[in-house]
PDB file of C-alpha atoms in Angstrom:
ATOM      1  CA  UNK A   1       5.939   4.107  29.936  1.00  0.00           C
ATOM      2  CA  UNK A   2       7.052   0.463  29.391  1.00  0.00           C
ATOM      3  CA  UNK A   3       7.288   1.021  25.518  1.00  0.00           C
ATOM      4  CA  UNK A   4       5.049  -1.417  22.716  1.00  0.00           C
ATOM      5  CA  UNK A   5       4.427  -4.716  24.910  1.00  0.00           C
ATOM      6  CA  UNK A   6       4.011  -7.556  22.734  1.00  0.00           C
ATOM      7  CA  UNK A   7       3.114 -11.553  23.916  1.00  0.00           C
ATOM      8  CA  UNK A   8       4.379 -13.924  23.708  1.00  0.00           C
ATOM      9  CA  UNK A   9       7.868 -13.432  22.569  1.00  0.00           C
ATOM     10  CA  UNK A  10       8.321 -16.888  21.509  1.00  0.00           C
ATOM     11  CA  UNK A  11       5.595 -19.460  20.166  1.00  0.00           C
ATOM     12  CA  UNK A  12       6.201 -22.734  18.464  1.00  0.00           C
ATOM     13  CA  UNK A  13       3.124 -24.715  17.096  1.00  0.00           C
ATOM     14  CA  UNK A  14       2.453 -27.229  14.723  1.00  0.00           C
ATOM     15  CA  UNK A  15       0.365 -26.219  11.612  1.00  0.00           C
ATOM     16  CA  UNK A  16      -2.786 -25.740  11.313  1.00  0.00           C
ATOM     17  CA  UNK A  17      -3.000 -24.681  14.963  1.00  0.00           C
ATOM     18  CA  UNK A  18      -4.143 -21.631  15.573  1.00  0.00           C
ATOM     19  CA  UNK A  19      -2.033 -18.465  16.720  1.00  0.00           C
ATOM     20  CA  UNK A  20      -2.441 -15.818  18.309  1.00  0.00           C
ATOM     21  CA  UNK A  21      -0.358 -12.252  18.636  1.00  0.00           C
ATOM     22  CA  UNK A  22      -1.195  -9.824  20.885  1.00  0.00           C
ATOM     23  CA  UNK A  23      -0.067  -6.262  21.174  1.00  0.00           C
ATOM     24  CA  UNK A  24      -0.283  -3.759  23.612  1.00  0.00           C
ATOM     25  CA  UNK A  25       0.822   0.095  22.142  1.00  0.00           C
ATOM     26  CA  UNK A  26       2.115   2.788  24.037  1.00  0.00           C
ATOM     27  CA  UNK A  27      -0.608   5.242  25.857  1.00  0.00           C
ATOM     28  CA  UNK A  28      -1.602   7.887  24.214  1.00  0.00           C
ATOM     29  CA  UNK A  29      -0.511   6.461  20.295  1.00  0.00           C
ATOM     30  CA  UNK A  30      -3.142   6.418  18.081  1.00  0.00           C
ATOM     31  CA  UNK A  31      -2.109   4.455  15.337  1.00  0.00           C
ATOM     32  CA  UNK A  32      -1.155   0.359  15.390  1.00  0.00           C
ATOM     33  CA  UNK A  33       0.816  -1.270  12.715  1.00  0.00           C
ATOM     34  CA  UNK A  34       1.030  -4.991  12.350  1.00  0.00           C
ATOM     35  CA  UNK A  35       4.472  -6.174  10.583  1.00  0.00           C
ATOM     36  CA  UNK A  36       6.247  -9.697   9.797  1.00  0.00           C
ATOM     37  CA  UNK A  37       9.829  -9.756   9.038  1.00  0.00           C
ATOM     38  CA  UNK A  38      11.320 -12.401   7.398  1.00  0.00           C
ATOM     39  CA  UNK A  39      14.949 -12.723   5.854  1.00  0.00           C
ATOM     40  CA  UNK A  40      13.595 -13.438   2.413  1.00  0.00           C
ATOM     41  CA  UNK A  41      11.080 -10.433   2.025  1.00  0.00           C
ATOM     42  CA  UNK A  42      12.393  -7.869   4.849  1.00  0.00           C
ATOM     43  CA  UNK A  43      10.057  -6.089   7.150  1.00  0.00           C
ATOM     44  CA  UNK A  44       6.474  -5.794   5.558  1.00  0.00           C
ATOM     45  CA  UNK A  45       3.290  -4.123   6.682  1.00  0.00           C
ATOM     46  CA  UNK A  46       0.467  -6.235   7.061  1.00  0.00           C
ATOM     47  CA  UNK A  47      -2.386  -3.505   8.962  1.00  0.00           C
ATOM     48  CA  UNK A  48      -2.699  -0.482  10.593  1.00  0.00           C
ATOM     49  CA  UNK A  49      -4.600   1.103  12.918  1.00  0.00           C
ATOM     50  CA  UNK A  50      -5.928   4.361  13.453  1.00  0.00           C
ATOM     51  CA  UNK A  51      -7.907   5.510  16.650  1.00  0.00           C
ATOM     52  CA  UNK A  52      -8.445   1.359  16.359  1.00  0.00           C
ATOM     53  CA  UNK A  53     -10.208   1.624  12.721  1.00  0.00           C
ATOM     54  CA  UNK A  54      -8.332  -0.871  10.397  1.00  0.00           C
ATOM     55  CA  UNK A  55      -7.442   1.318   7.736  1.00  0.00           C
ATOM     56  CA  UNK A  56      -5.193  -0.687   5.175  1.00  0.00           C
ATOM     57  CA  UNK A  57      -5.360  -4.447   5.517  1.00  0.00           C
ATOM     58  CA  UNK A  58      -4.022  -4.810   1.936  1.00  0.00           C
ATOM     59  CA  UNK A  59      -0.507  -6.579   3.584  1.00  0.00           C
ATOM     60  CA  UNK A  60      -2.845  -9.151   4.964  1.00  0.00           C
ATOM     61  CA  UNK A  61      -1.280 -12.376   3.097  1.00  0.00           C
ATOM     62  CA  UNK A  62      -4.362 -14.373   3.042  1.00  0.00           C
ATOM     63  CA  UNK A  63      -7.658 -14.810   4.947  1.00  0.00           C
ATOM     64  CA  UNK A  64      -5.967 -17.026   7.384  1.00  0.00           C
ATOM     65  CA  UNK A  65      -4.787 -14.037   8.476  1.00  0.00           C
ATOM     66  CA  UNK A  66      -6.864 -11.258  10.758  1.00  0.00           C
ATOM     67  CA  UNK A  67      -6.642  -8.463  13.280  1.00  0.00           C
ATOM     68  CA  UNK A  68      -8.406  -6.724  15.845  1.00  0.00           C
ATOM     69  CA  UNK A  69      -8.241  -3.972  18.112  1.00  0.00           C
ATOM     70  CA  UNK A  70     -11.141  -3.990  20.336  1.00  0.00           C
ATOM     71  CA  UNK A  71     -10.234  -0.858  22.393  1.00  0.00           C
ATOM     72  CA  UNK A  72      -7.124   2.122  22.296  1.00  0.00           C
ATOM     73  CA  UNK A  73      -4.720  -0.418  24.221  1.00  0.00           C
ATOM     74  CA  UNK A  74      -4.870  -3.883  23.101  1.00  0.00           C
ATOM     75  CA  UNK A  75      -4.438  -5.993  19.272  1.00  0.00           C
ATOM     76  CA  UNK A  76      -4.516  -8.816  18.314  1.00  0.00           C
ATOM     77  CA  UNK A  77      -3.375 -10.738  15.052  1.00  0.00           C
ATOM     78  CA  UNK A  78      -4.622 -14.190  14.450  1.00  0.00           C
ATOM     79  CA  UNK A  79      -3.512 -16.591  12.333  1.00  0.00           C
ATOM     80  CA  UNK A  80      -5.601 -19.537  11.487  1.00  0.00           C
ATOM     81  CA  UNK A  81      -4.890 -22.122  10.460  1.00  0.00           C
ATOM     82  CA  UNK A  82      -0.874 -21.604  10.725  1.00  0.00           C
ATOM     83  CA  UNK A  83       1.434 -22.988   7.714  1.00  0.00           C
ATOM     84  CA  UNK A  84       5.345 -22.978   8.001  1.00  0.00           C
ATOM     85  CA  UNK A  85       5.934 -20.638   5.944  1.00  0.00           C
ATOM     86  CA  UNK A  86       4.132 -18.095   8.415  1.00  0.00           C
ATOM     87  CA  UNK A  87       7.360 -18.547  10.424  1.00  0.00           C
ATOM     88  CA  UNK A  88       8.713 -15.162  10.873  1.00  0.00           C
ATOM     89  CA  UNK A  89       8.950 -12.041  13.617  1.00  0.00           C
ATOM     90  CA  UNK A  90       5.812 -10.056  13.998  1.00  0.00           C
ATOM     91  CA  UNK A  91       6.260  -6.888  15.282  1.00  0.00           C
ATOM     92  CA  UNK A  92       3.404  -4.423  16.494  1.00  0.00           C
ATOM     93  CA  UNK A  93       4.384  -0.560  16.330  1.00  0.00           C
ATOM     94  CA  UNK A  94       2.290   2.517  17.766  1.00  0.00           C
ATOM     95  CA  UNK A  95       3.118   6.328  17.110  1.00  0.00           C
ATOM     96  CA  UNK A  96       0.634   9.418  17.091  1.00  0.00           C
ATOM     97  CA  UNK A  97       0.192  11.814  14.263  1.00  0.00           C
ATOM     98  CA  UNK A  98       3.872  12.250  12.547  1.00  0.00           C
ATOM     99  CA  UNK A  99       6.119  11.589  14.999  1.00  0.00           C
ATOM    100  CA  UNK A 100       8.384   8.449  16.154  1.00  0.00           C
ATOM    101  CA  UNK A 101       7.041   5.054  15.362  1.00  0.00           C
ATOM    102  CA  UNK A 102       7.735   2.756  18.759  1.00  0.00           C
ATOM    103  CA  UNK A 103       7.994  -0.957  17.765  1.00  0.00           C
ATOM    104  CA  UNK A 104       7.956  -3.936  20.440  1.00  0.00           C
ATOM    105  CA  UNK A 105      10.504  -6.575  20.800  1.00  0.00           C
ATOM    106  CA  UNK A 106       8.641  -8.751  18.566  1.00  0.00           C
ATOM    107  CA  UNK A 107       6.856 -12.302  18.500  1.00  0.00           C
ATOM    108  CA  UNK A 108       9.311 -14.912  16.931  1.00  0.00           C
ATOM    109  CA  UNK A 109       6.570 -17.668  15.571  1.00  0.00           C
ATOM    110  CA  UNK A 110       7.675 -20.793  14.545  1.00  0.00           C
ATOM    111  CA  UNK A 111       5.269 -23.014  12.548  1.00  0.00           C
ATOM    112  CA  UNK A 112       6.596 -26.893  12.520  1.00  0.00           C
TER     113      UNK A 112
ATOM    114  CA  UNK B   1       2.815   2.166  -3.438  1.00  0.00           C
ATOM    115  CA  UNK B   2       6.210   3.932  -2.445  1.00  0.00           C
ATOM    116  CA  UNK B   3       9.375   1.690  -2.803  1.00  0.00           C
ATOM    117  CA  UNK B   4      12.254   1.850  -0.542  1.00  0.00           C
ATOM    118  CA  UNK B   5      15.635   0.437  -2.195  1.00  0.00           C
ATOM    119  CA  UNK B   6      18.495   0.238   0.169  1.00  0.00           C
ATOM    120  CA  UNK B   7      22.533   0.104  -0.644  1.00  0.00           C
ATOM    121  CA  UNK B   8      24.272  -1.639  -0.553  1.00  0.00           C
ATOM    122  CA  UNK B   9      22.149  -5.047   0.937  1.00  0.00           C
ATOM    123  CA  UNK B  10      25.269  -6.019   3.381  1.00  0.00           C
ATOM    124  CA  UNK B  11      28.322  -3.869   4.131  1.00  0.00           C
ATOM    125  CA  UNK B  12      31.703  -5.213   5.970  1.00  0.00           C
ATOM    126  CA  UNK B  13      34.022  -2.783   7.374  1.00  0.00           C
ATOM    127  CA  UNK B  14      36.997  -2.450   9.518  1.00  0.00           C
ATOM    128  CA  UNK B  15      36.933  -0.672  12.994  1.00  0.00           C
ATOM    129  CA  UNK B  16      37.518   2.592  12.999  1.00  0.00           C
ATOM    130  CA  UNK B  17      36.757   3.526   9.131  1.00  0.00           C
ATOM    131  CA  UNK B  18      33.972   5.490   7.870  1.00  0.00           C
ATOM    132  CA  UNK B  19      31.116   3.988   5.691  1.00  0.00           C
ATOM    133  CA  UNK B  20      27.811   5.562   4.076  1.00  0.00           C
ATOM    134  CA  UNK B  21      24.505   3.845   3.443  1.00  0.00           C
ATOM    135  CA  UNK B  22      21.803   4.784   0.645  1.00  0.00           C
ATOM    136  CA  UNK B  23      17.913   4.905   0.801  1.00  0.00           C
ATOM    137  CA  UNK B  24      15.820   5.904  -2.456  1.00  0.00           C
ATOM    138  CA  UNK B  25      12.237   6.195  -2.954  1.00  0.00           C
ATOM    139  CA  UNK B  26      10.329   5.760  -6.140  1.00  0.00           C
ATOM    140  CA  UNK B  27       8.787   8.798  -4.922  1.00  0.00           C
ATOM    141  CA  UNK B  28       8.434  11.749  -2.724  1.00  0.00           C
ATOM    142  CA  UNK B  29       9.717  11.258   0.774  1.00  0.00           C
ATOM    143  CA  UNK B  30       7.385  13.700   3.118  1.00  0.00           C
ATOM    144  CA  UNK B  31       8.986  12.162   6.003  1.00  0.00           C
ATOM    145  CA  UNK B  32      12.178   9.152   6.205  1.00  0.00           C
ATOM    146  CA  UNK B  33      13.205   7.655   9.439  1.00  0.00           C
ATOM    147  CA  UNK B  34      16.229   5.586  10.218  1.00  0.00           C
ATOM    148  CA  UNK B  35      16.599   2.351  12.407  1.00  0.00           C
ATOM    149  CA  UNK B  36      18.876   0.004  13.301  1.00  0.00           C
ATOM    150  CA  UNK B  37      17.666  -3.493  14.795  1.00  0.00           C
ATOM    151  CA  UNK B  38      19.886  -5.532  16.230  1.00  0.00           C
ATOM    152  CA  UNK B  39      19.330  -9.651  15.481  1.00  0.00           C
ATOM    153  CA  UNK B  40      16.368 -10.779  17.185  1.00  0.00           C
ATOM    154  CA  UNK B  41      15.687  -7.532  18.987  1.00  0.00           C
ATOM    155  CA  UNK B  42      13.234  -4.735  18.043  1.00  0.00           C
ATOM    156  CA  UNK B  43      13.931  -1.623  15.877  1.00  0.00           C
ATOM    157  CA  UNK B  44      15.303   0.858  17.631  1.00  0.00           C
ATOM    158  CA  UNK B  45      14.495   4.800  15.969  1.00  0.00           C
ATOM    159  CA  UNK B  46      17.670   6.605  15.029  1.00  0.00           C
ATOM    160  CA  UNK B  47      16.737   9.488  13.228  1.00  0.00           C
ATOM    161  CA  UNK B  48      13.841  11.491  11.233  1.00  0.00           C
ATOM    162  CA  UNK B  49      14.292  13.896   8.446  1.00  0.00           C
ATOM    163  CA  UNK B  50      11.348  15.658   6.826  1.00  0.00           C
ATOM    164  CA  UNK B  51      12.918  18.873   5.139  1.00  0.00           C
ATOM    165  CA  UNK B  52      14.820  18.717   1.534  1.00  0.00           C
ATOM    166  CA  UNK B  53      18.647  19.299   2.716  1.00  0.00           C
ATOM    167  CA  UNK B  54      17.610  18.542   6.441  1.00  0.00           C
ATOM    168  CA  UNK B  55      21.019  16.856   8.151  1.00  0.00           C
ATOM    169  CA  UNK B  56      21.088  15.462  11.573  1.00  0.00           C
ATOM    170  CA  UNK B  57      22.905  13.991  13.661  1.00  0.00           C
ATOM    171  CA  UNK B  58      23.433  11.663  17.245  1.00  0.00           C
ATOM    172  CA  UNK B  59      26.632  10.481  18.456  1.00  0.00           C
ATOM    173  CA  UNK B  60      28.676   9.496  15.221  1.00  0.00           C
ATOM    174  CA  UNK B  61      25.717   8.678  12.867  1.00  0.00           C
ATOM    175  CA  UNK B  62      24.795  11.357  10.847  1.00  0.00           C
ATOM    176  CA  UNK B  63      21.469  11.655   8.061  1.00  0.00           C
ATOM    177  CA  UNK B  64      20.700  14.033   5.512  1.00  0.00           C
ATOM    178  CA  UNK B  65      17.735  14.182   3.702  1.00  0.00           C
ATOM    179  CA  UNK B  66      18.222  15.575  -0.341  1.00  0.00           C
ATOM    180  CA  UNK B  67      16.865  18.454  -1.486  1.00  0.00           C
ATOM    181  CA  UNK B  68      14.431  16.567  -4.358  1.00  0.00           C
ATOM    182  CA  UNK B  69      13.470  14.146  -0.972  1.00  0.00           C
ATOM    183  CA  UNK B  70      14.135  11.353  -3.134  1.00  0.00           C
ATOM    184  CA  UNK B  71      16.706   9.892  -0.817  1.00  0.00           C
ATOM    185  CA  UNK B  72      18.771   9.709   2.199  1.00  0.00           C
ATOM    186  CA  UNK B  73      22.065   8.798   3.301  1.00  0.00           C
ATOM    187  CA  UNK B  74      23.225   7.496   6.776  1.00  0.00           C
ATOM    188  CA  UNK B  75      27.549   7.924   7.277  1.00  0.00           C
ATOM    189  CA  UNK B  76      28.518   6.660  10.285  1.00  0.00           C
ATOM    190  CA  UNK B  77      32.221   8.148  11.126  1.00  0.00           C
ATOM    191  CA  UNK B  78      34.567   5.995  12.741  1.00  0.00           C
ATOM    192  CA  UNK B  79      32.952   2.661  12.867  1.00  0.00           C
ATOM    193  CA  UNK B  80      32.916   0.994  15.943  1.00  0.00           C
ATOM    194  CA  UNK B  81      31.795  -2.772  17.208  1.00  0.00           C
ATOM    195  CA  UNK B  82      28.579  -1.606  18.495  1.00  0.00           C
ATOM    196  CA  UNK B  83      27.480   0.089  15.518  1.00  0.00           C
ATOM    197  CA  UNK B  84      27.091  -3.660  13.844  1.00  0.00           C
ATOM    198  CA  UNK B  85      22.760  -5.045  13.342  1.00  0.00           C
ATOM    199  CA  UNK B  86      20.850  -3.563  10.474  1.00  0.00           C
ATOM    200  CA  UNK B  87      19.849  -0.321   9.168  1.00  0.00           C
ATOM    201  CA  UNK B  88      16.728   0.373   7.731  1.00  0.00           C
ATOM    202  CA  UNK B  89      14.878   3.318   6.379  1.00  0.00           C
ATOM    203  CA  UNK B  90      11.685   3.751   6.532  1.00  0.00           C
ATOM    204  CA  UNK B  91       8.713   6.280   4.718  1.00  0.00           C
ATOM    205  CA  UNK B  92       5.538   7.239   5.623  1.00  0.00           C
ATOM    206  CA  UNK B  93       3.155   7.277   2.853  1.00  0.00           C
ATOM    207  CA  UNK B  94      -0.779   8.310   3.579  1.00  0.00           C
ATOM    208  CA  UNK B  95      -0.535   7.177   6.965  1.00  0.00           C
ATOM    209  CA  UNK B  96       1.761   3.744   7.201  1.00  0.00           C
ATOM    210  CA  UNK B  97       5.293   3.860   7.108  1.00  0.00           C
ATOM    211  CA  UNK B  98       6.934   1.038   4.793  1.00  0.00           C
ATOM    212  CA  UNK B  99      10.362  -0.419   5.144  1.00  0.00           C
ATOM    213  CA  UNK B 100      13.765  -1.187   2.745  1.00  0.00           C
ATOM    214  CA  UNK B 101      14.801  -4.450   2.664  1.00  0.00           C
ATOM    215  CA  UNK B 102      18.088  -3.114   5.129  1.00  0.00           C
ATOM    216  CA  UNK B 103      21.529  -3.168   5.000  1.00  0.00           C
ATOM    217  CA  UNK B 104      23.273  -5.758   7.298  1.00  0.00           C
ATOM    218  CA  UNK B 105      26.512  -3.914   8.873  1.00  0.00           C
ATOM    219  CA  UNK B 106      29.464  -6.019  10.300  1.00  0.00           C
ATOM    220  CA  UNK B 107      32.677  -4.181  11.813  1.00  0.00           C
ATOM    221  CA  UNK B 108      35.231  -5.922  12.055  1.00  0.00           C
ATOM    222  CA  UNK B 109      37.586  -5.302  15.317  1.00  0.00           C
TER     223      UNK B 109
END
């Protein structure tokens, strides 16, 4: 398996454009976790998954800010309009029941 | 929610010596996982302890879990180069798993 596949790995826009994250999770996982890391606040949760029901959204920072997961392999978190201060890594994660949580490489977003 | 605090925030030690960093909860740990993410790269899964007492270990890193599953320690024995990036623990609360803020290793050569 190829691991958590997130795109792109890099994206610079100017704010108020809009954004958009996607995530593929491993086969098989069940569960999808959204998270930003910044250097200020650390690694937070912002929504996760389970068999593609958003069950906690309460990391969501504002309304500009929303997720999908149409089907078991595919994600998306939008952000709209985008502000500088969403600059940060977002990282998609996908485990099943208890075990290992698998995180991607990450989307580095830079809002100018 | 559970709270994760981490100690120290940044450690800096010389090849070859031995260090030890913390991870409390505010409450109950029912399962505590260690990674270490290098800078700019993802987080890479280290270790998971669900058991008060529970101690394991890979290569030179070794985690224990206490009895009261209030916190965990990770001692890495003879520090090396490649054992520099981040450490963080993480715990798994309903169904989420929420993150300390880290602990930023350097080792000096």
């Amino acid at each position: 398996d190829a691991g958590v596949i997130q795109s792109p790995r890099h994206e610079v826009t100017e704010m108020g454009q809009e954004v958009t994250l996607r995530c593929k999770p491993i086969s098989g996982h069940n569960s999808l976790f959204w998270y930003r890391q910044t250097m200020m606040r650390g690694l937070e949760l912002l929504i996760y998954f389970n068999n593609n029901v958003p069950i906690d959204d309460s990391g969501m920072p504002e309304d500009r800010f929303s997720a999908k997961m149409p089907n078991a392999s595919f994600s998306t978190l939008k952000i709209q309009p985008s502000e500088p201060r969403d600059s940060a890594v977002y990282f998609c994660a996908s485990r099943t029941g208890g075990a290992e949580q698998f995180f991607g490489p990450g989307t580095r977003l830079t809002v100018l | 929610s559970q709270e994760l605090e981490q100690s120290p925030q940044s450690l800096i030690v010389q090849e070859g010596k031995n260090l030890t960093i913390n991870c409390t909860s505010s409450k109950t740990l029912y399962g505590l996982y260690w990674y270490k993410q290098k800078y700019g790269e993802g987080l890479i899964f280290l270790m998971m302890l669900q058991k008060g007492g529970e101690e394991k270990s890979h290569e030179k890193i070794t985690a224990k879990l206490d009895e009261k599953k209030q916190q965990s320690s990770l001692h890495i024995t003879a520090s090396q180069p490649s054992h520099a990036g981040i450490y963080l623990c993480g715990a798994v609360g309903d169904n989420d798993m929420r993150f300390g803020a880290g602990t930023r290793l350097t080792v000096k050569p």
